[in-house]
Amino acid sequence: MITAEKVTVRFGDHTVLDAMDFRAPQGQISGIHGRSGTGKTTLLRVLAGLQRPDAGTVLIDGGPAAQVGSIAMLDQHPRLVCNPRWSLTRIIREPADIARRPVDPVSVAEGVGLDPELLTRFPAQVSDGQLQRACLARALVQRPRYLLCDEPTAMLDPIATADVAELLRSIEVSGTGVVLVSHDPDIISELCSTTTELR
Ligand SMILES: Nc1ncnc2c1ncn2[C@@H]1O[C@H](COP(=O)(O)OP(=O)(O)OP(=O)(O)O)[C@@H](O)[C@H]1O
């Protein structure tokens, strides 16, 4: 269980999260929605241990937020987080290489619906949706207990959106906890066991 208690984040005199409580169990999809600028990405960054809150605590299965391997984050902007000089194979396999674990990029790519023929390409040579799938593959290679997804379908057409929804469901079924930020009310109501609205 991810347990955030009384989390407060301020940027200057702007309080983005004000003593917020949030919970996300393993094996479920927990949704977060709300208008632009209400702090959804900020909350994910706090849960991932990437942003230190000004007050409050985050525990992952009772331990510190930044436990290695416990959390992977799927960023809203894959082009900003992928090294443009790396092939998709290298992007996908890097977490396994760091952990000195074997990985088969072809089967991982197939698992997220990414055509393995694209694996030798670089980010500039694939579409946004294809790069998002490579990022999802990279996240899954980390075998996280929790996967935090920031608007994973924002750049996708309806068919690709349905594919990603199906993937998130299978990730949930495998026992991983998914936290899903989305502006799409259909995705939230279709996939999420619980929903938190930020205002
Ligand atoms: N590093 C930062 N420094 C200053 N202000 C920031 C910083 N990061 C975010 N903010 C501000 O905090 C607020 C919340 O930002 P955040 O990105 O969390 O919102 P969001 O709900 O994810 O928005 P969107 O739906 O548009 O992605 C915004 O007003 C934003 O301008």
PDB file of C-alpha atoms and ligand atoms in Angstrom:
ATOM      1  CA  MET A   1       0.000   0.000   0.000  1.00  0.00           C
ATOM      2  CA  ILE A   2       1.158   3.507  -0.815  1.00  0.00           C
ATOM      3  CA  THR A   3       0.131   5.682   2.099  1.00  0.00           C
ATOM      4  CA  ALA A   4       0.458   9.450   1.882  1.00  0.00           C
ATOM      5  CA  GLU A   5      -0.566  11.370   4.971  1.00  0.00           C
ATOM      6  CA  LYS A   6      -1.073  15.098   5.315  1.00  0.00           C
ATOM      7  CA  VAL A   7       1.186  15.830   2.338  1.00  0.00           C
ATOM      8  CA  THR A   8       1.735  19.525   1.731  1.00  0.00           C
ATOM      9  CA  VAL A   9       3.701  20.972  -1.193  1.00  0.00           C
ATOM     10  CA  ARG A  10       4.269  24.680  -1.702  1.00  0.00           C
ATOM     11  CA  PHE A  11       6.011  26.446  -4.545  1.00  0.00           C
ATOM     12  CA  GLY A  12       6.820  29.867  -3.112  1.00  0.00           C
ATOM     13  CA  ASP A  13       3.566  31.136  -1.626  1.00  0.00           C
ATOM     14  CA  HIS A  14       1.451  28.820  -3.806  1.00  0.00           C
ATOM     15  CA  THR A  15       0.200  25.800  -1.847  1.00  0.00           C
ATOM     16  CA  VAL A  16      -0.389  23.070  -4.432  1.00  0.00           C
ATOM     17  CA  LEU A  17      -1.153  20.164  -2.076  1.00  0.00           C
ATOM     18  CA  ASP A  18      -2.593  21.033   1.305  1.00  0.00           C
ATOM     19  CA  ALA A  19      -2.378  18.323   4.000  1.00  0.00           C
ATOM     20  CA  MET A  20      -3.506  15.724   1.493  1.00  0.00           C
ATOM     21  CA  ASP A  21      -4.166  12.061   2.335  1.00  0.00           C
ATOM     22  CA  PHE A  22      -3.937   9.428  -0.407  1.00  0.00           C
ATOM     23  CA  ARG A  23      -3.879   5.641  -0.488  1.00  0.00           C
ATOM     24  CA  ALA A  24      -3.174   3.189  -3.309  1.00  0.00           C
ATOM     25  CA  PRO A  25      -3.159  -0.578  -2.687  1.00  0.00           C
ATOM     26  CA  GLN A  26      -1.314  -3.207  -4.721  1.00  0.00           C
ATOM     27  CA  GLY A  27      -3.398  -5.060  -7.282  1.00  0.00           C
ATOM     28  CA  GLN A  28      -5.748  -2.143  -7.952  1.00  0.00           C
ATOM     29  CA  ILE A  29      -5.869   0.912 -10.173  1.00  0.00           C
ATOM     30  CA  SER A  30      -6.295   4.095  -8.144  1.00  0.00           C
ATOM     31  CA  GLY A  31      -7.352   7.086 -10.195  1.00  0.00           C
ATOM     32  CA  ILE A  32      -6.484  10.745  -9.781  1.00  0.00           C
ATOM     33  CA  HIS A  33      -8.212  13.444 -11.785  1.00  0.00           C
ATOM     34  CA  GLY A  34      -8.804  17.144 -11.586  1.00  0.00           C
ATOM     35  CA  ARG A  35      -8.371  20.326 -13.574  1.00  0.00           C
ATOM     36  CA  SER A  36      -5.050  21.362 -15.041  1.00  0.00           C
ATOM     37  CA  GLY A  37      -2.691  22.778 -12.439  1.00  0.00           C
ATOM     38  CA  THR A  38      -4.372  21.184  -9.414  1.00  0.00           C
ATOM     39  CA  GLY A  39      -1.238  19.207  -8.504  1.00  0.00           C
ATOM     40  CA  LYS A  40      -1.715  15.747 -10.027  1.00  0.00           C
ATOM     41  CA  THR A  41       1.835  15.448 -11.378  1.00  0.00           C
ATOM     42  CA  THR A  42       3.184  16.975  -8.186  1.00  0.00           C
ATOM     43  CA  LEU A  43       1.409  14.304  -6.143  1.00  0.00           C
ATOM     44  CA  LEU A  44       2.848  11.516  -8.338  1.00  0.00           C
ATOM     45  CA  ARG A  45       6.328  12.979  -7.950  1.00  0.00           C
ATOM     46  CA  VAL A  46       5.905  13.037  -4.174  1.00  0.00           C
ATOM     47  CA  LEU A  47       4.690   9.413  -4.170  1.00  0.00           C
ATOM     48  CA  ALA A  48       7.691   8.406  -6.301  1.00  0.00           C
ATOM     49  CA  GLY A  49      10.100  10.112  -3.927  1.00  0.00           C
ATOM     50  CA  LEU A  50      11.140  12.601  -6.640  1.00  0.00           C
ATOM     51  CA  GLN A  51       9.749  15.623  -4.808  1.00  0.00           C
ATOM     52  CA  ARG A  52      10.159  16.175  -1.095  1.00  0.00           C
ATOM     53  CA  PRO A  53       6.930  17.421   0.488  1.00  0.00           C
ATOM     54  CA  ASP A  54       7.066  20.471   2.742  1.00  0.00           C
ATOM     55  CA  ALA A  55       5.086  18.472   5.297  1.00  0.00           C
ATOM     56  CA  GLY A  56       3.572  15.037   5.617  1.00  0.00           C
ATOM     57  CA  THR A  57       4.806  11.513   4.967  1.00  0.00           C
ATOM     58  CA  VAL A  58       4.726   8.899   2.234  1.00  0.00           C
ATOM     59  CA  LEU A  59       5.203   5.233   3.037  1.00  0.00           C
ATOM     60  CA  ILE A  60       5.481   2.412   0.503  1.00  0.00           C
ATOM     61  CA  ASP A  61       4.419  -0.865   2.116  1.00  0.00           C
ATOM     62  CA  GLY A  62       5.405   0.717   5.426  1.00  0.00           C
ATOM     63  CA  GLY A  63       8.880   1.799   4.254  1.00  0.00           C
ATOM     64  CA  PRO A  64      10.511   4.930   2.827  1.00  0.00           C
ATOM     65  CA  ALA A  65       9.213   6.286  -0.482  1.00  0.00           C
ATOM     66  CA  ALA A  66      12.410   5.925  -2.455  1.00  0.00           C
ATOM     67  CA  GLN A  67      12.894   2.170  -1.911  1.00  0.00           C
ATOM     68  CA  VAL A  68      14.748   0.786  -4.907  1.00  0.00           C
ATOM     69  CA  GLY A  69      12.473  -1.159  -7.227  1.00  0.00           C
ATOM     70  CA  SER A  70       9.254  -0.380  -5.451  1.00  0.00           C
ATOM     71  CA  ILE A  71       7.997   2.315  -7.811  1.00  0.00           C
ATOM     72  CA  ALA A  72       8.240   3.081 -11.523  1.00  0.00           C
ATOM     73  CA  MET A  73       6.844   6.210 -13.102  1.00  0.00           C
ATOM     74  CA  LEU A  74       5.470   6.610 -16.595  1.00  0.00           C
ATOM     75  CA  ASP A  75       5.997  10.247 -17.503  1.00  0.00           C
ATOM     76  CA  GLN A  76       3.456  12.395 -19.309  1.00  0.00           C
ATOM     77  CA  HIS A  77       6.113  13.526 -21.804  1.00  0.00           C
ATOM     78  CA  PRO A  78       8.113  10.504 -23.038  1.00  0.00           C
ATOM     79  CA  ARG A  79      10.225  12.618 -25.408  1.00  0.00           C
ATOM     80  CA  LEU A  80      11.505  14.697 -22.531  1.00  0.00           C
ATOM     81  CA  VAL A  81      12.623  11.712 -20.478  1.00  0.00           C
ATOM     82  CA  CYS A  82      14.080   9.430 -23.185  1.00  0.00           C
ATOM     83  CA  ASN A  83      17.677   9.865 -24.218  1.00  0.00           C
ATOM     84  CA  PRO A  84      17.394  10.788 -27.932  1.00  0.00           C
ATOM     85  CA  ARG A  85      20.711   9.026 -28.661  1.00  0.00           C
ATOM     86  CA  TRP A  86      19.535   5.675 -27.327  1.00  0.00           C
ATOM     87  CA  SER A  87      17.737   3.038 -29.370  1.00  0.00           C
ATOM     88  CA  LEU A  88      14.418   1.782 -27.995  1.00  0.00           C
ATOM     89  CA  THR A  89      16.188  -1.470 -27.071  1.00  0.00           C
ATOM     90  CA  ARG A  90      18.656   0.410 -24.902  1.00  0.00           C
ATOM     91  CA  ILE A  91      15.891   2.553 -23.355  1.00  0.00           C
ATOM     92  CA  ILE A  92      13.885  -0.559 -22.470  1.00  0.00           C
ATOM     93  CA  ARG A  93      16.696  -2.725 -21.176  1.00  0.00           C
ATOM     94  CA  GLU A  94      18.673  -0.195 -19.123  1.00  0.00           C
ATOM     95  CA  PRO A  95      16.893  -0.817 -15.774  1.00  0.00           C
ATOM     96  CA  ALA A  96      17.501  -4.575 -16.115  1.00  0.00           C
ATOM     97  CA  ASP A  97      21.153  -3.987 -17.055  1.00  0.00           C
ATOM     98  CA  ILE A  98      21.620  -1.811 -13.970  1.00  0.00           C
ATOM     99  CA  ALA A  99      20.024  -4.510 -11.812  1.00  0.00           C
ATOM    100  CA  ARG A 100      22.180  -7.150 -13.622  1.00  0.00           C
ATOM    101  CA  ARG A 101      19.080  -9.053 -14.605  1.00  0.00           C
ATOM    102  CA  PRO A 102      18.576 -10.769 -17.945  1.00  0.00           C
ATOM    103  CA  VAL A 103      15.953  -9.197 -20.179  1.00  0.00           C
ATOM    104  CA  ASP A 104      14.497 -10.065 -23.564  1.00  0.00           C
ATOM    105  CA  PRO A 105      13.525  -6.723 -25.138  1.00  0.00           C
ATOM    106  CA  VAL A 106      11.586  -8.474 -27.920  1.00  0.00           C
ATOM    107  CA  SER A 107       9.190 -10.239 -25.568  1.00  0.00           C
ATOM    108  CA  VAL A 108       8.882  -7.140 -23.362  1.00  0.00           C
ATOM    109  CA  ALA A 109       8.059  -5.054 -26.445  1.00  0.00           C
ATOM    110  CA  GLU A 110       5.496  -7.606 -27.607  1.00  0.00           C
ATOM    111  CA  GLY A 111       3.961  -7.547 -24.127  1.00  0.00           C
ATOM    112  CA  VAL A 112       3.144  -3.852 -24.461  1.00  0.00           C
ATOM    113  CA  GLY A 113       2.064  -4.044 -28.099  1.00  0.00           C
ATOM    114  CA  LEU A 114       5.219  -2.452 -29.482  1.00  0.00           C
ATOM    115  CA  ASP A 115       6.318  -3.890 -32.837  1.00  0.00           C
ATOM    116  CA  PRO A 116       9.777  -5.457 -32.134  1.00  0.00           C
ATOM    117  CA  GLU A 117      10.936  -4.195 -35.534  1.00  0.00           C
ATOM    118  CA  LEU A 118      10.963  -0.712 -33.993  1.00  0.00           C
ATOM    119  CA  LEU A 119      13.456  -1.666 -31.309  1.00  0.00           C
ATOM    120  CA  THR A 120      16.489  -0.581 -33.334  1.00  0.00           C
ATOM    121  CA  ARG A 121      15.020   2.875 -33.926  1.00  0.00           C
ATOM    122  CA  PHE A 122      15.730   6.038 -31.967  1.00  0.00           C
ATOM    123  CA  PRO A 123      13.036   8.186 -30.288  1.00  0.00           C
ATOM    124  CA  ALA A 124      12.918  10.661 -33.197  1.00  0.00           C
ATOM    125  CA  GLN A 125      12.101   7.769 -35.542  1.00  0.00           C
ATOM    126  CA  VAL A 126       8.924   6.571 -33.788  1.00  0.00           C
ATOM    127  CA  SER A 127       5.524   8.098 -33.021  1.00  0.00           C
ATOM    128  CA  ASP A 128       4.542   9.494 -29.634  1.00  0.00           C
ATOM    129  CA  GLY A 129       2.339   6.474 -28.969  1.00  0.00           C
ATOM    130  CA  GLN A 130       5.113   4.030 -29.894  1.00  0.00           C
ATOM    131  CA  LEU A 131       7.558   5.865 -27.635  1.00  0.00           C
ATOM    132  CA  GLN A 132       5.008   5.816 -24.805  1.00  0.00           C
ATOM    133  CA  ARG A 133       4.794   2.024 -25.170  1.00  0.00           C
ATOM    134  CA  ALA A 134       8.599   1.786 -25.037  1.00  0.00           C
ATOM    135  CA  CYS A 135       8.490   3.810 -21.812  1.00  0.00           C
ATOM    136  CA  LEU A 136       5.834   1.482 -20.416  1.00  0.00           C
ATOM    137  CA  ALA A 137       8.051  -1.484 -21.345  1.00  0.00           C
ATOM    138  CA  ARG A 138      10.983   0.195 -19.571  1.00  0.00           C
ATOM    139  CA  ALA A 139       8.816   0.763 -16.496  1.00  0.00           C
ATOM    140  CA  LEU A 140       7.716  -2.883 -16.413  1.00  0.00           C
ATOM    141  CA  VAL A 141      11.300  -4.127 -16.784  1.00  0.00           C
ATOM    142  CA  GLN A 142      11.853  -2.602 -13.338  1.00  0.00           C
ATOM    143  CA  ARG A 143       9.279  -5.085 -11.949  1.00  0.00           C
ATOM    144  CA  PRO A 144       7.785  -2.346  -9.781  1.00  0.00           C
ATOM    145  CA  ARG A 145       5.338  -3.025  -6.995  1.00  0.00           C
ATOM    146  CA  TYR A 146       3.619   0.218  -7.987  1.00  0.00           C
ATOM    147  CA  LEU A 147       3.384   1.888 -11.371  1.00  0.00           C
ATOM    148  CA  LEU A 148       2.575   5.602 -11.430  1.00  0.00           C
ATOM    149  CA  CYS A 149       1.127   6.707 -14.782  1.00  0.00           C
ATOM    150  CA  ASP A 150       0.826  10.389 -15.639  1.00  0.00           C
ATOM    151  CA  GLU A 151      -1.703  10.846 -18.444  1.00  0.00           C
ATOM    152  CA  PRO A 152      -0.566   7.700 -20.314  1.00  0.00           C
ATOM    153  CA  THR A 153      -3.259   8.054 -22.983  1.00  0.00           C
ATOM    154  CA  ALA A 154      -3.082  11.807 -23.527  1.00  0.00           C
ATOM    155  CA  MET A 155      -1.365  11.488 -26.900  1.00  0.00           C
ATOM    156  CA  LEU A 156      -3.114   8.375 -28.155  1.00  0.00           C
ATOM    157  CA  ASP A 157      -5.980   7.755 -30.557  1.00  0.00           C
ATOM    158  CA  PRO A 158      -9.053   5.846 -29.292  1.00  0.00           C
ATOM    159  CA  ILE A 159      -7.769   2.436 -30.429  1.00  0.00           C
ATOM    160  CA  ALA A 160      -4.353   2.934 -28.829  1.00  0.00           C
ATOM    161  CA  THR A 161      -6.104   4.284 -25.710  1.00  0.00           C
ATOM    162  CA  ALA A 162      -8.171   1.102 -25.474  1.00  0.00           C
ATOM    163  CA  ASP A 163      -4.957  -0.954 -25.862  1.00  0.00           C
ATOM    164  CA  VAL A 164      -3.241   0.923 -23.037  1.00  0.00           C
ATOM    165  CA  ALA A 165      -6.351   0.547 -20.859  1.00  0.00           C
ATOM    166  CA  GLU A 166      -6.206  -3.200 -21.470  1.00  0.00           C
ATOM    167  CA  LEU A 167      -2.503  -3.243 -20.600  1.00  0.00           C
ATOM    168  CA  LEU A 168      -3.098  -1.358 -17.355  1.00  0.00           C
ATOM    169  CA  ARG A 169      -5.780  -3.885 -16.471  1.00  0.00           C
ATOM    170  CA  SER A 170      -3.374  -6.774 -17.040  1.00  0.00           C
ATOM    171  CA  ILE A 171      -0.714  -5.002 -14.947  1.00  0.00           C
ATOM    172  CA  GLU A 172      -3.293  -4.614 -12.169  1.00  0.00           C
ATOM    173  CA  VAL A 173      -4.222  -8.298 -12.418  1.00  0.00           C
ATOM    174  CA  SER A 174      -0.542  -9.244 -12.078  1.00  0.00           C
ATOM    175  CA  GLY A 175      -0.652  -7.670  -8.590  1.00  0.00           C
ATOM    176  CA  THR A 176       1.054  -4.359  -9.304  1.00  0.00           C
ATOM    177  CA  GLY A 177      -0.600  -1.285  -7.836  1.00  0.00           C
ATOM    178  CA  VAL A 178      -1.312   1.304 -10.518  1.00  0.00           C
ATOM    179  CA  VAL A 179      -1.871   4.986  -9.834  1.00  0.00           C
ATOM    180  CA  LEU A 180      -3.443   6.568 -12.890  1.00  0.00           C
ATOM    181  CA  VAL A 181      -3.632  10.295 -13.509  1.00  0.00           C
ATOM    182  CA  SER A 182      -6.002  11.101 -16.336  1.00  0.00           C
ATOM    183  CA  HIS A 183      -8.181  13.894 -17.664  1.00  0.00           C
ATOM    184  CA  ASP A 184     -10.297  11.265 -19.422  1.00  0.00           C
ATOM    185  CA  PRO A 185     -13.421  10.543 -17.294  1.00  0.00           C
ATOM    186  CA  ASP A 186     -14.196   7.397 -19.319  1.00  0.00           C
ATOM    187  CA  ILE A 187     -10.782   5.866 -18.610  1.00  0.00           C
ATOM    188  CA  ILE A 188     -11.026   6.769 -14.932  1.00  0.00           C
ATOM    189  CA  SER A 189     -14.509   5.324 -14.461  1.00  0.00           C
ATOM    190  CA  GLU A 190     -13.738   2.235 -16.544  1.00  0.00           C
ATOM    191  CA  LEU A 191     -10.454   1.282 -14.883  1.00  0.00           C
ATOM    192  CA  CYS A 192     -10.219   2.664 -11.387  1.00  0.00           C
ATOM    193  CA  SER A 193     -11.400   1.044  -8.162  1.00  0.00           C
ATOM    194  CA  THR A 194     -11.137   4.367  -6.346  1.00  0.00           C
ATOM    195  CA  THR A 195     -10.820   7.921  -7.578  1.00  0.00           C
ATOM    196  CA  THR A 196      -9.374  11.001  -5.939  1.00  0.00           C
ATOM    197  CA  GLU A 197     -10.275  14.404  -7.309  1.00  0.00           C
ATOM    198  CA  LEU A 198      -7.807  17.246  -6.833  1.00  0.00           C
ATOM    199  CA  ARG A 199      -9.278  20.749  -6.660  1.00  0.00           C
TER     200      ARG A 199
HETATM  201  N1  LIG B   1       8.874  23.127  -9.934  1.00  0.00           N
HETATM  202  C1  LIG B   1       7.851  23.976  -9.840  1.00  0.00           C
HETATM  203  N2  LIG B   1       8.043  25.259  -9.476  1.00  0.00           N
HETATM  204  C2  LIG B   1       7.006  26.130  -9.341  1.00  0.00           C
HETATM  205  N3  LIG B   1       5.728  25.794  -9.564  1.00  0.00           N
HETATM  206  C3  LIG B   1       5.478  24.538  -9.956  1.00  0.00           C
HETATM  207  C4  LIG B   1       6.512  23.570 -10.108  1.00  0.00           C
HETATM  208  N4  LIG B   1       5.959  22.403 -10.498  1.00  0.00           N
HETATM  209  C5  LIG B   1       4.634  22.630 -10.588  1.00  0.00           C
HETATM  210  N5  LIG B   1       4.346  23.907 -10.250  1.00  0.00           N
HETATM  211  C6  LIG B   1       3.009  24.510 -10.187  1.00  0.00           C
HETATM  212  O1  LIG B   1       2.222  23.666  -9.343  1.00  0.00           O
HETATM  213  C7  LIG B   1       0.904  23.567  -9.851  1.00  0.00           C
HETATM  214  C8  LIG B   1       0.554  22.103 -10.051  1.00  0.00           C
HETATM  215  O2  LIG B   1       1.329  21.581 -11.129  1.00  0.00           O
HETATM  216  P1  LIG B   1       1.124  20.093 -11.635  1.00  0.00           P
HETATM  217  O3  LIG B   1       2.023  19.889 -12.803  1.00  0.00           O
HETATM  218  O4  LIG B   1       1.279  19.184 -10.473  1.00  0.00           O
HETATM  219  O5  LIG B   1      -0.402  20.137 -12.073  1.00  0.00           O
HETATM  220  P2  LIG B   1      -1.272  19.057 -12.855  1.00  0.00           P
HETATM  221  O6  LIG B   1      -2.551  18.918 -12.113  1.00  0.00           O
HETATM  222  O7  LIG B   1      -0.476  17.823 -13.084  1.00  0.00           O
HETATM  223  O8  LIG B   1      -1.530  19.815 -14.232  1.00  0.00           O
HETATM  224  P3  LIG B   1      -1.810  19.237 -15.724  1.00  0.00           P
HETATM  225  O9  LIG B   1      -3.162  18.561 -15.667  1.00  0.00           O
HETATM  226  O10 LIG B   1      -1.839  20.497 -16.560  1.00  0.00           O
HETATM  227  O11 LIG B   1      -0.674  18.316 -16.092  1.00  0.00           O
HETATM  228  C9  LIG B   1       0.841  24.405 -11.106  1.00  0.00           C
HETATM  229  O12 LIG B   1       0.311  25.661 -10.780  1.00  0.00           O
HETATM  230  C10 LIG B   1       2.308  24.535 -11.514  1.00  0.00           C
HETATM  231  O13 LIG B   1       2.530  25.720 -12.195  1.00  0.00           O
END
